[in-house]
Tab-separated table of N, CA and C in Angstrom:
chain	number	residue	atom	x	y	z
A	1	GLU	N	0.819	-3.035	8.624
A	1	GLU	CA	-0.275	-2.431	9.375
A	1	GLU	C	0.267	-1.856	10.682
A	2	THR	N	-0.046	-0.587	10.950
A	2	THR	CA	0.467	0.058	12.159
A	2	THR	C	-0.645	0.540	13.089
A	3	ALA	N	-1.839	-0.016	12.947
A	3	ALA	CA	-2.933	0.266	13.882
A	3	ALA	C	-2.898	-0.835	14.943
A	4	CYS	N	-1.965	-0.711	15.870
A	4	CYS	CA	-1.758	-1.741	16.888
A	4	CYS	C	-2.910	-1.736	17.890
A	5	THR	N	-3.241	-2.914	18.387
A	5	THR	CA	-4.306	-3.058	19.369
A	5	THR	C	-3.704	-3.133	20.772
A	6	ALA	N	-4.579	-3.091	21.774
A	6	ALA	CA	-4.144	-3.157	23.175
A	6	ALA	C	-3.293	-4.402	23.387
A	7	GLY	N	-2.163	-4.223	24.086
A	7	GLY	CA	-1.231	-5.323	24.335
A	7	GLY	C	-0.120	-5.388	23.309
A	8	GLU	N	-0.252	-4.597	22.256
A	8	GLU	CA	0.765	-4.555	21.203
A	8	GLU	C	1.447	-3.195	21.187
A	9	GLY	N	2.491	-3.110	20.352
A	9	GLY	CA	3.179	-1.845	20.139
A	9	GLY	C	3.786	-1.805	18.768
A	10	LEU	N	4.113	-0.612	18.315
A	10	LEU	CA	4.740	-0.408	17.011
A	10	LEU	C	6.154	-0.965	16.993
A	11	VAL	N	6.516	-1.644	15.899
A	11	VAL	CA	7.886	-2.147	15.734
A	11	VAL	C	8.417	-1.763	14.360
A	12	ASP	N	9.746	-1.642	14.284
A	12	ASP	CA	10.383	-1.343	13.000
A	12	ASP	C	10.691	-2.644	12.262
A	13	GLY	N	11.335	-2.533	11.117
A	13	GLY	CA	11.645	-3.696	10.293
A	13	GLY	C	12.544	-4.719	10.963
A	14	SER	N	13.274	-4.296	12.004
A	14	SER	CA	14.148	-5.218	12.741
A	14	SER	C	13.460	-5.820	13.955
A	15	GLY	N	12.210	-5.438	14.192
A	15	GLY	CA	11.466	-5.966	15.329
A	15	GLY	C	11.665	-5.187	16.609
A	16	ASN	N	12.322	-4.025	16.524
A	16	ASN	CA	12.536	-3.177	17.703
A	16	ASN	C	11.317	-2.293	17.929
A	17	PHE	N	10.923	-2.134	19.186
A	17	PHE	CA	9.789	-1.268	19.491
A	17	PHE	C	10.161	0.190	19.217
A	18	VAL	N	9.231	0.927	18.603
A	18	VAL	CA	9.423	2.340	18.283
A	18	VAL	C	8.215	3.119	18.793
A	19	VAL	N	8.351	4.442	18.852
A	19	VAL	CA	7.288	5.265	19.431
A	19	VAL	C	6.513	6.104	18.422
A	20	ASN	N	6.787	5.935	17.135
A	20	ASN	CA	5.984	6.659	16.144
A	20	ASN	C	5.794	5.820	14.882
A	21	ARG	N	4.686	6.062	14.198
A	21	ARG	CA	4.356	5.266	13.013
A	21	ARG	C	5.346	5.443	11.877
A	22	SER	N	5.970	6.616	11.773
A	22	SER	CA	6.892	6.842	10.664
A	22	SER	C	8.081	5.895	10.713
A	23	SER	N	8.417	5.392	11.886
A	23	SER	CA	9.521	4.432	12.039
A	23	SER	C	9.033	2.986	12.047
A	24	ALA	N	7.715	2.795	12.096
A	24	ALA	CA	7.147	1.456	12.270
A	24	ALA	C	6.802	0.793	10.943
A	25	THR	N	6.898	-0.535	10.957
A	25	THR	CA	6.467	-1.320	9.800
A	25	THR	C	5.337	-2.278	10.163
A	26	SER	N	5.178	-2.561	11.466
A	26	SER	CA	4.121	-3.477	11.896
A	26	SER	C	3.900	-3.355	13.400
A	27	CYS	N	3.095	-4.282	13.930
A	27	CYS	CA	2.804	-4.339	15.360
A	27	CYS	C	3.279	-5.675	15.914
A	28	SER	N	3.597	-5.680	17.210
A	28	SER	CA	3.996	-6.912	17.877
A	28	SER	C	3.568	-6.828	19.334
A	29	ALA	N	3.294	-7.983	19.943
A	29	ALA	CA	2.927	-8.006	21.359
A	29	ALA	C	4.061	-7.417	22.189
A	30	CYS	N	3.701	-6.605	23.185
A	30	CYS	CA	4.706	-6.063	24.094
A	30	CYS	C	5.357	-7.223	24.842
A	31	SER	N	6.660	-7.194	24.948
A	31	SER	CA	7.389	-8.266	25.623
A	31	SER	C	7.268	-8.126	27.135
A	32	ALA	N	7.620	-9.181	27.852
A	32	ALA	CA	7.636	-9.137	29.313
A	32	ALA	C	8.510	-7.964	29.751
A	33	GLY	N	8.098	-7.282	30.818
A	33	GLY	CA	8.825	-6.104	31.287
A	33	GLY	C	8.361	-4.820	30.624
A	34	HIS	N	7.344	-4.941	29.755
A	34	HIS	CA	6.816	-3.791	29.023
A	34	HIS	C	5.294	-3.791	29.092
A	35	TYR	N	4.702	-2.646	28.747
A	35	TYR	CA	3.244	-2.543	28.723
A	35	TYR	C	2.816	-1.672	27.556
A	36	SER	N	1.584	-1.862	27.116
A	36	SER	CA	1.037	-1.198	25.942
A	36	SER	C	0.204	0.016	26.352
A	37	VAL	N	0.435	1.152	25.671
A	37	VAL	CA	-0.273	2.393	25.953
A	37	VAL	C	-0.937	2.893	24.674
A	38	LYS	N	-2.192	3.306	24.801
A	38	LYS	CA	-2.917	3.865	23.654
A	38	LYS	C	-2.244	5.164	23.234
A	39	HIS	N	-2.093	5.350	21.926
A	39	HIS	CA	-1.422	6.528	21.381
A	39	HIS	C	-2.275	7.106	20.245
A	40	TYR	N	-2.538	8.400	20.319
A	40	TYR	CA	-3.317	9.082	19.298
A	40	TYR	C	-2.372	9.881	18.411
A	41	ASP	N	-2.542	9.755	17.100
A	41	ASP	CA	-1.770	10.579	16.162
A	41	ASP	C	-2.670	10.954	14.982
A	42	ARG	N	-2.131	11.625	13.982
A	42	ARG	CA	-2.965	12.109	12.872
A	42	ARG	C	-3.597	10.984	12.062
A	43	GLU	N	-3.084	9.767	12.200
A	43	GLU	CA	-3.650	8.625	11.484
A	43	GLU	C	-4.698	7.887	12.301
A	44	GLY	N	-4.890	8.301	13.544
A	44	GLY	CA	-5.886	7.656	14.390
A	44	GLY	C	-5.290	7.140	15.675
A	45	ILE	N	-5.722	5.946	16.071
A	45	ILE	CA	-5.289	5.346	17.332
A	45	ILE	C	-4.407	4.138	17.051
A	46	THR	N	-3.338	4.037	17.811
A	46	THR	CA	-2.473	2.863	17.787
A	46	THR	C	-2.002	2.628	19.221
A	47	HIS	N	-1.093	1.718	19.425
A	47	HIS	CA	-0.541	1.457	20.755
A	47	HIS	C	0.981	1.402	20.672
A	48	ILE	N	1.617	1.804	21.764
A	48	ILE	CA	3.075	1.824	21.862
A	48	ILE	C	3.486	1.036	23.106
A	49	CYS	N	4.563	0.278	23.016
A	49	CYS	CA	5.081	-0.450	24.176
A	49	CYS	C	6.114	0.411	24.898
A	50	TYR	N	5.973	0.479	26.201
A	50	TYR	CA	6.924	1.188	27.050
A	50	TYR	C	7.474	0.221	28.093
A	51	ALA	N	8.694	0.465	28.527
A	51	ALA	CA	9.306	-0.337	29.589
A	51	ALA	C	8.620	-0.032	30.915
A	52	CYS	N	8.402	-1.060	31.724
A	52	CYS	CA	7.888	-0.847	33.073
A	52	CYS	C	8.902	0.007	33.838
A	53	PRO	N	8.424	0.953	34.643
A	53	PRO	CA	9.368	1.776	35.417
A	53	PRO	C	10.014	0.982	36.547
A	54	ALA	N	11.100	1.507	37.075
A	54	ALA	CA	11.733	0.908	38.252
A	54	ALA	C	10.686	0.828	39.357
A	55	GLY	N	10.733	-0.247	40.143
A	55	GLY	CA	9.750	-0.456	41.205
A	55	GLY	C	8.538	-1.242	40.747
A	56	GLU	N	8.507	-1.570	39.439
A	56	GLU	CA	7.404	-2.337	38.867
A	56	GLU	C	7.956	-3.383	37.920
A	57	SER	N	7.116	-4.359	37.579
A	57	SER	CA	7.511	-5.397	36.626
A	57	SER	C	6.282	-5.918	35.907
A	58	GLN	N	6.506	-6.743	34.896
A	58	GLN	CA	5.413	-7.395	34.180
A	58	GLN	C	5.936	-8.698	33.598
A	59	PRO	N	5.502	-9.849	34.134
A	59	PRO	CA	5.998	-11.132	33.637
A	59	PRO	C	5.354	-11.599	32.327
A	60	MET	N	4.203	-11.038	31.991
A	60	MET	CA	3.442	-11.509	30.823
A	60	MET	C	3.742	-10.692	29.570
A	61	TRP	N	3.618	-11.334	28.427
A	61	TRP	CA	3.663	-10.636	27.141
A	61	TRP	C	2.278	-10.067	26.862
A	62	GLY	N	2.217	-8.962	26.128
A	62	GLY	CA	0.939	-8.397	25.695
A	62	GLY	C	0.134	-7.741	26.791
A	63	SER	N	0.796	-7.170	27.775
A	63	SER	CA	0.098	-6.561	28.900
A	63	SER	C	-0.150	-5.072	28.662
A	64	GLU	N	-1.170	-4.562	29.358
A	64	GLU	CA	-1.490	-3.142	29.279
A	64	GLU	C	-1.089	-2.390	30.541
A	65	GLU	N	-0.456	-3.078	31.481
A	65	GLU	CA	-0.023	-2.404	32.698
A	65	GLU	C	1.117	-3.170	33.354
A	66	CYS	N	1.820	-2.480	34.213
A	66	CYS	CA	2.875	-3.107	35.014
A	66	CYS	C	2.346	-3.269	36.427
A	67	VAL	N	3.006	-4.089	37.202
A	67	VAL	CA	2.576	-4.381	38.561
A	67	VAL	C	3.660	-3.904	39.523
A	68	GLN	N	3.259	-3.163	40.554
A	68	GLN	CA	4.234	-2.709	41.545
A	68	GLN	C	4.843	-3.906	42.264
A	69	CYS	N	6.131	-3.799	42.569
A	69	CYS	CA	6.777	-4.819	43.397
A	69	CYS	C	6.095	-4.789	44.757
A	70	GLU	N	5.800	-5.950	45.302
A	70	GLU	CA	5.163	-5.980	46.613
A	70	GLU	C	6.196	-5.725	47.704
A	71	ALA	N	5.721	-5.403	48.899
A	71	ALA	CA	6.625	-5.187	50.034
A	71	ALA	C	7.507	-6.415	50.196
A	72	GLY	N	8.791	-6.191	50.479
A	72	GLY	CA	9.758	-7.286	50.592
A	72	GLY	C	10.485	-7.561	49.285
A	73	TYR	N	10.051	-6.899	48.217
A	73	TYR	CA	10.648	-7.053	46.888
A	73	TYR	C	10.991	-5.670	46.335
A	74	PHE	N	11.912	-5.625	45.398
A	74	PHE	CA	12.310	-4.353	44.789
A	74	PHE	C	12.744	-4.582	43.347
A	75	MET	N	12.818	-3.502	42.581
A	75	MET	CA	13.401	-3.535	41.249
A	75	MET	C	13.968	-2.158	40.973
A	76	GLY	N	15.281	-2.095	40.797
A	76	GLY	CA	15.955	-0.823	40.596
A	76	GLY	C	16.114	-0.416	39.144
A	77	MET	N	15.722	-1.290	38.219
A	77	MET	CA	15.872	-0.984	36.790
A	77	MET	C	14.508	-1.012	36.113
A	78	GLU	N	14.407	-0.348	34.991
A	78	GLU	CA	13.151	-0.395	34.238
A	78	GLU	C	13.168	-1.579	33.263
A	79	GLY	N	11.981	-1.933	32.785
A	79	GLY	CA	11.856	-2.962	31.757
A	79	GLY	C	12.093	-4.382	32.234
A	80	GLN	N	11.755	-4.678	33.480
A	80	GLN	CA	12.028	-6.002	34.033
A	80	GLN	C	10.760	-6.854	34.131
A	81	SER	N	10.944	-8.169	34.004
A	81	SER	CA	9.810	-9.086	34.039
A	81	SER	C	9.476	-9.574	35.445
A	82	SER	N	10.339	-9.320	36.415
A	82	SER	CA	10.048	-9.716	37.791
A	82	SER	C	10.800	-8.804	38.754
A	83	CYS	N	10.342	-8.803	39.998
A	83	CYS	CA	11.001	-8.052	41.055
A	83	CYS	C	11.902	-9.001	41.833
A	84	ASN	N	12.892	-8.464	42.512
A	84	ASN	CA	13.830	-9.254	43.308
A	84	ASN	C	13.462	-9.171	44.786
A	85	ARG	N	13.681	-10.286	45.484
A	85	ARG	CA	13.495	-10.289	46.938
A	85	ARG	C	14.581	-9.416	47.557
A	86	CYS	N	14.229	-8.681	48.600
A	86	CYS	CA	15.252	-7.922	49.321
A	86	CYS	C	16.281	-8.915	49.854
A	87	PRO	N	17.576	-8.644	49.658
A	87	PRO	CA	18.604	-9.577	50.116
A	87	PRO	C	18.704	-9.622	51.643
A	88	GLU	N	19.411	-10.608	52.120
A	88	GLU	CA	19.623	-10.764	53.555
A	88	GLU	C	20.211	-9.472	54.119
A	89	GLY	N	19.715	-9.074	55.267
A	89	GLY	CA	20.200	-7.856	55.915
A	89	GLY	C	19.451	-6.607	55.490
A	90	THR	N	18.390	-6.780	54.685
A	90	THR	CA	17.611	-5.632	54.208
A	90	THR	C	16.121	-5.955	54.274
A	91	PHE	N	15.298	-4.908	54.061
A	91	PHE	CA	13.843	-5.069	54.035
A	91	PHE	C	13.253	-3.880	53.287
A	92	THR	N	12.002	-3.981	52.872
A	92	THR	CA	11.245	-2.834	52.399
A	92	THR	C	9.790	-3.044	52.774
A	93	ALA	N	9.213	-2.044	53.427
A	93	ALA	CA	7.850	-2.141	53.926
A	93	ALA	C	6.814	-1.661	52.913
A	94	THR	N	7.273	-1.033	51.836
A	94	THR	CA	6.325	-0.448	50.889
A	94	THR	C	6.359	-1.176	49.546
A	95	SER	N	5.237	-1.131	48.845
A	95	SER	CA	5.204	-1.686	47.497
A	95	SER	C	5.756	-0.640	46.527
A	96	GLY	N	6.231	-1.098	45.382
A	96	GLY	CA	6.794	-0.191	44.388
A	96	GLY	C	8.203	0.267	44.706
A	97	SER	N	8.910	-0.465	45.547
A	97	SER	CA	10.257	-0.050	45.969
A	97	SER	C	11.294	-0.266	44.868
A	98	THR	N	12.216	0.680	44.776
A	98	THR	CA	13.333	0.557	43.833
A	98	THR	C	14.592	0.075	44.530
A	99	GLU	N	14.563	0.035	45.860
A	99	GLU	CA	15.685	-0.477	46.637
A	99	GLU	C	15.181	-0.901	48.011
A	100	CYS	N	16.005	-1.655	48.713
A	100	CYS	CA	15.660	-2.111	50.057
A	100	CYS	C	16.447	-1.296	51.076
A	101	THR	N	15.927	-1.235	52.272
A	101	THR	CA	16.563	-0.517	53.363
A	101	THR	C	17.419	-1.489	54.164
A	102	GLY	N	18.635	-1.089	54.467
A	102	GLY	CA	19.512	-1.942	55.251
A	102	GLY	C	19.145	-1.926	56.719
A	103	CYS	N	19.337	-3.058	57.368
A	103	CYS	CA	19.172	-3.110	58.819
A	103	CYS	C	20.239	-2.217	59.454
A	104	PRO	N	20.018	-1.770	60.690
A	104	PRO	CA	21.042	-0.969	61.369
A	104	PRO	C	22.365	-1.737	61.464
A	105	VAL	N	23.451	-0.990	61.601
A	105	VAL	CA	24.779	-1.594	61.718
A	105	VAL	C	24.771	-2.635	62.826
A	106	GLY	N	25.341	-3.791	62.542
A	106	GLY	CA	25.416	-4.863	63.526
A	106	GLY	C	24.198	-5.762	63.555
A	107	MET	N	23.195	-5.478	62.701
A	107	MET	CA	21.998	-6.311	62.665
A	107	MET	C	21.834	-6.896	61.269
A	108	THR	N	21.047	-7.950	61.165
A	108	THR	CA	20.807	-8.601	59.882
A	108	THR	C	19.407	-9.224	59.891
A	109	THR	N	19.058	-9.860	58.805
A	109	THR	CA	17.837	-10.671	58.754
A	109	THR	C	18.269	-12.096	58.476
A	110	TYR	N	17.477	-13.042	58.897
A	110	TYR	CA	17.765	-14.443	58.577
A	110	TYR	C	16.864	-14.841	57.421
A	111	GLY	N	17.335	-14.573	56.226
A	111	GLY	CA	16.563	-14.859	55.027
A	111	GLY	C	16.413	-13.621	54.169
A	112	THR	N	15.574	-13.738	53.153
A	112	THR	CA	15.382	-12.648	52.184
A	112	THR	C	13.897	-12.326	52.057
A	113	GLY	N	13.609	-11.179	51.448
A	113	GLY	CA	12.226	-10.804	51.162
A	113	GLY	C	11.437	-10.277	52.349
A	114	PHE	N	12.124	-9.680	53.316
A	114	PHE	CA	11.414	-9.204	54.498
A	114	PHE	C	10.787	-7.836	54.279
A	115	ARG	N	9.648	-7.610	54.965
A	115	ARG	CA	8.823	-6.422	54.781
A	115	ARG	C	8.908	-5.434	55.930
A	116	SER	N	9.680	-5.752	56.969
A	116	SER	CA	9.640	-4.921	58.160
A	116	SER	C	10.978	-4.895	58.895
A	117	PHE	N	11.249	-3.753	59.540
A	117	PHE	CA	12.409	-3.610	60.401
A	117	PHE	C	12.377	-4.652	61.519
A	118	ASP	N	11.183	-5.113	61.876
A	118	ASP	CA	11.039	-6.100	62.957
A	118	ASP	C	11.817	-7.384	62.679
A	119	HIS	N	12.178	-7.625	61.440
A	119	HIS	CA	12.931	-8.830	61.083
A	119	HIS	C	14.445	-8.634	61.213
A	120	CYS	N	14.876	-7.406	61.504
A	120	CYS	CA	16.302	-7.145	61.730
A	120	CYS	C	16.652	-7.603	63.142
A	121	VAL	N	17.619	-8.468	63.243
A	121	VAL	CA	18.011	-9.039	64.535
A	121	VAL	C	19.527	-9.021	64.653
A	122	CYS	N	20.004	-9.180	65.857
A	122	CYS	CA	21.443	-9.335	66.061
A	122	CYS	C	21.858	-10.707	65.536
A	123	PRO	N	23.035	-10.786	64.922
A	123	PRO	CA	23.496	-12.092	64.445
A	123	PRO	C	23.627	-13.082	65.597
A	124	GLU	N	23.550	-14.357	65.271
A	124	GLU	CA	23.671	-15.407	66.277
A	124	GLU	C	24.940	-15.213	67.103
A	125	ASP	N	24.864	-15.498	68.391
A	125	ASP	CA	25.977	-15.377	69.336
A	125	ASP	C	26.404	-13.937	69.601
A	126	THR	N	25.506	-12.970	69.304
A	126	THR	CA	25.784	-11.569	69.646
A	126	THR	C	24.519	-11.019	70.287
A	127	TYR	N	24.632	-9.849	70.859
A	127	TYR	CA	23.458	-9.211	71.460
A	127	TYR	C	23.655	-7.710	71.426
A	128	GLU	N	22.563	-6.984	71.626
A	128	GLU	CA	22.633	-5.530	71.716
A	128	GLU	C	22.472	-5.158	73.173
A	129	SER	N	23.418	-4.423	73.709
A	129	SER	CA	23.341	-4.030	75.111
A	129	SER	C	22.263	-2.959	75.271
A	130	PRO	N	21.771	-2.765	76.484
A	130	PRO	CA	20.743	-1.727	76.709
A	130	PRO	C	21.233	-0.330	76.316
A	131	GLU	N	22.541	-0.106	76.326
A	131	GLU	CA	23.078	1.202	75.936
A	131	GLU	C	23.139	1.356	74.422
A	132	GLY	N	22.769	0.319	73.677
A	132	GLY	CA	22.764	0.409	72.223
A	132	GLY	C	24.071	0.004	71.604
A	133	GLY	N	24.984	-0.596	72.322
A	133	GLY	CA	26.268	-0.954	71.738
A	133	GLY	C	26.632	-2.382	71.881
């Protein structure tokens, strides 16, 4: 049966997701990192699983949408089940980020997952002079 319902997608005989009925043998729940999209063809309506785009993720199986990475998190690859915290020395203020922004040279953050430049500080036992150096 290739009339897949929401949350599912077409799969071939090996269980790989495919994008057309001619290659499909059945339906299966979309895996984590993927989402189900309604697809119209000459046989009617079915659903296809697509990988979540970079900047988004989906931890659940059988989902119909992906979720943007929140500020402080990023994902640079498609098809992922979770977003990564921005590493130490970086931040991102926007949701849906595919990468984090580095603090200015000579500055860092104390921890990960920061959402603002305001968290960039001089490392311990150093300071920034009024002239910027």
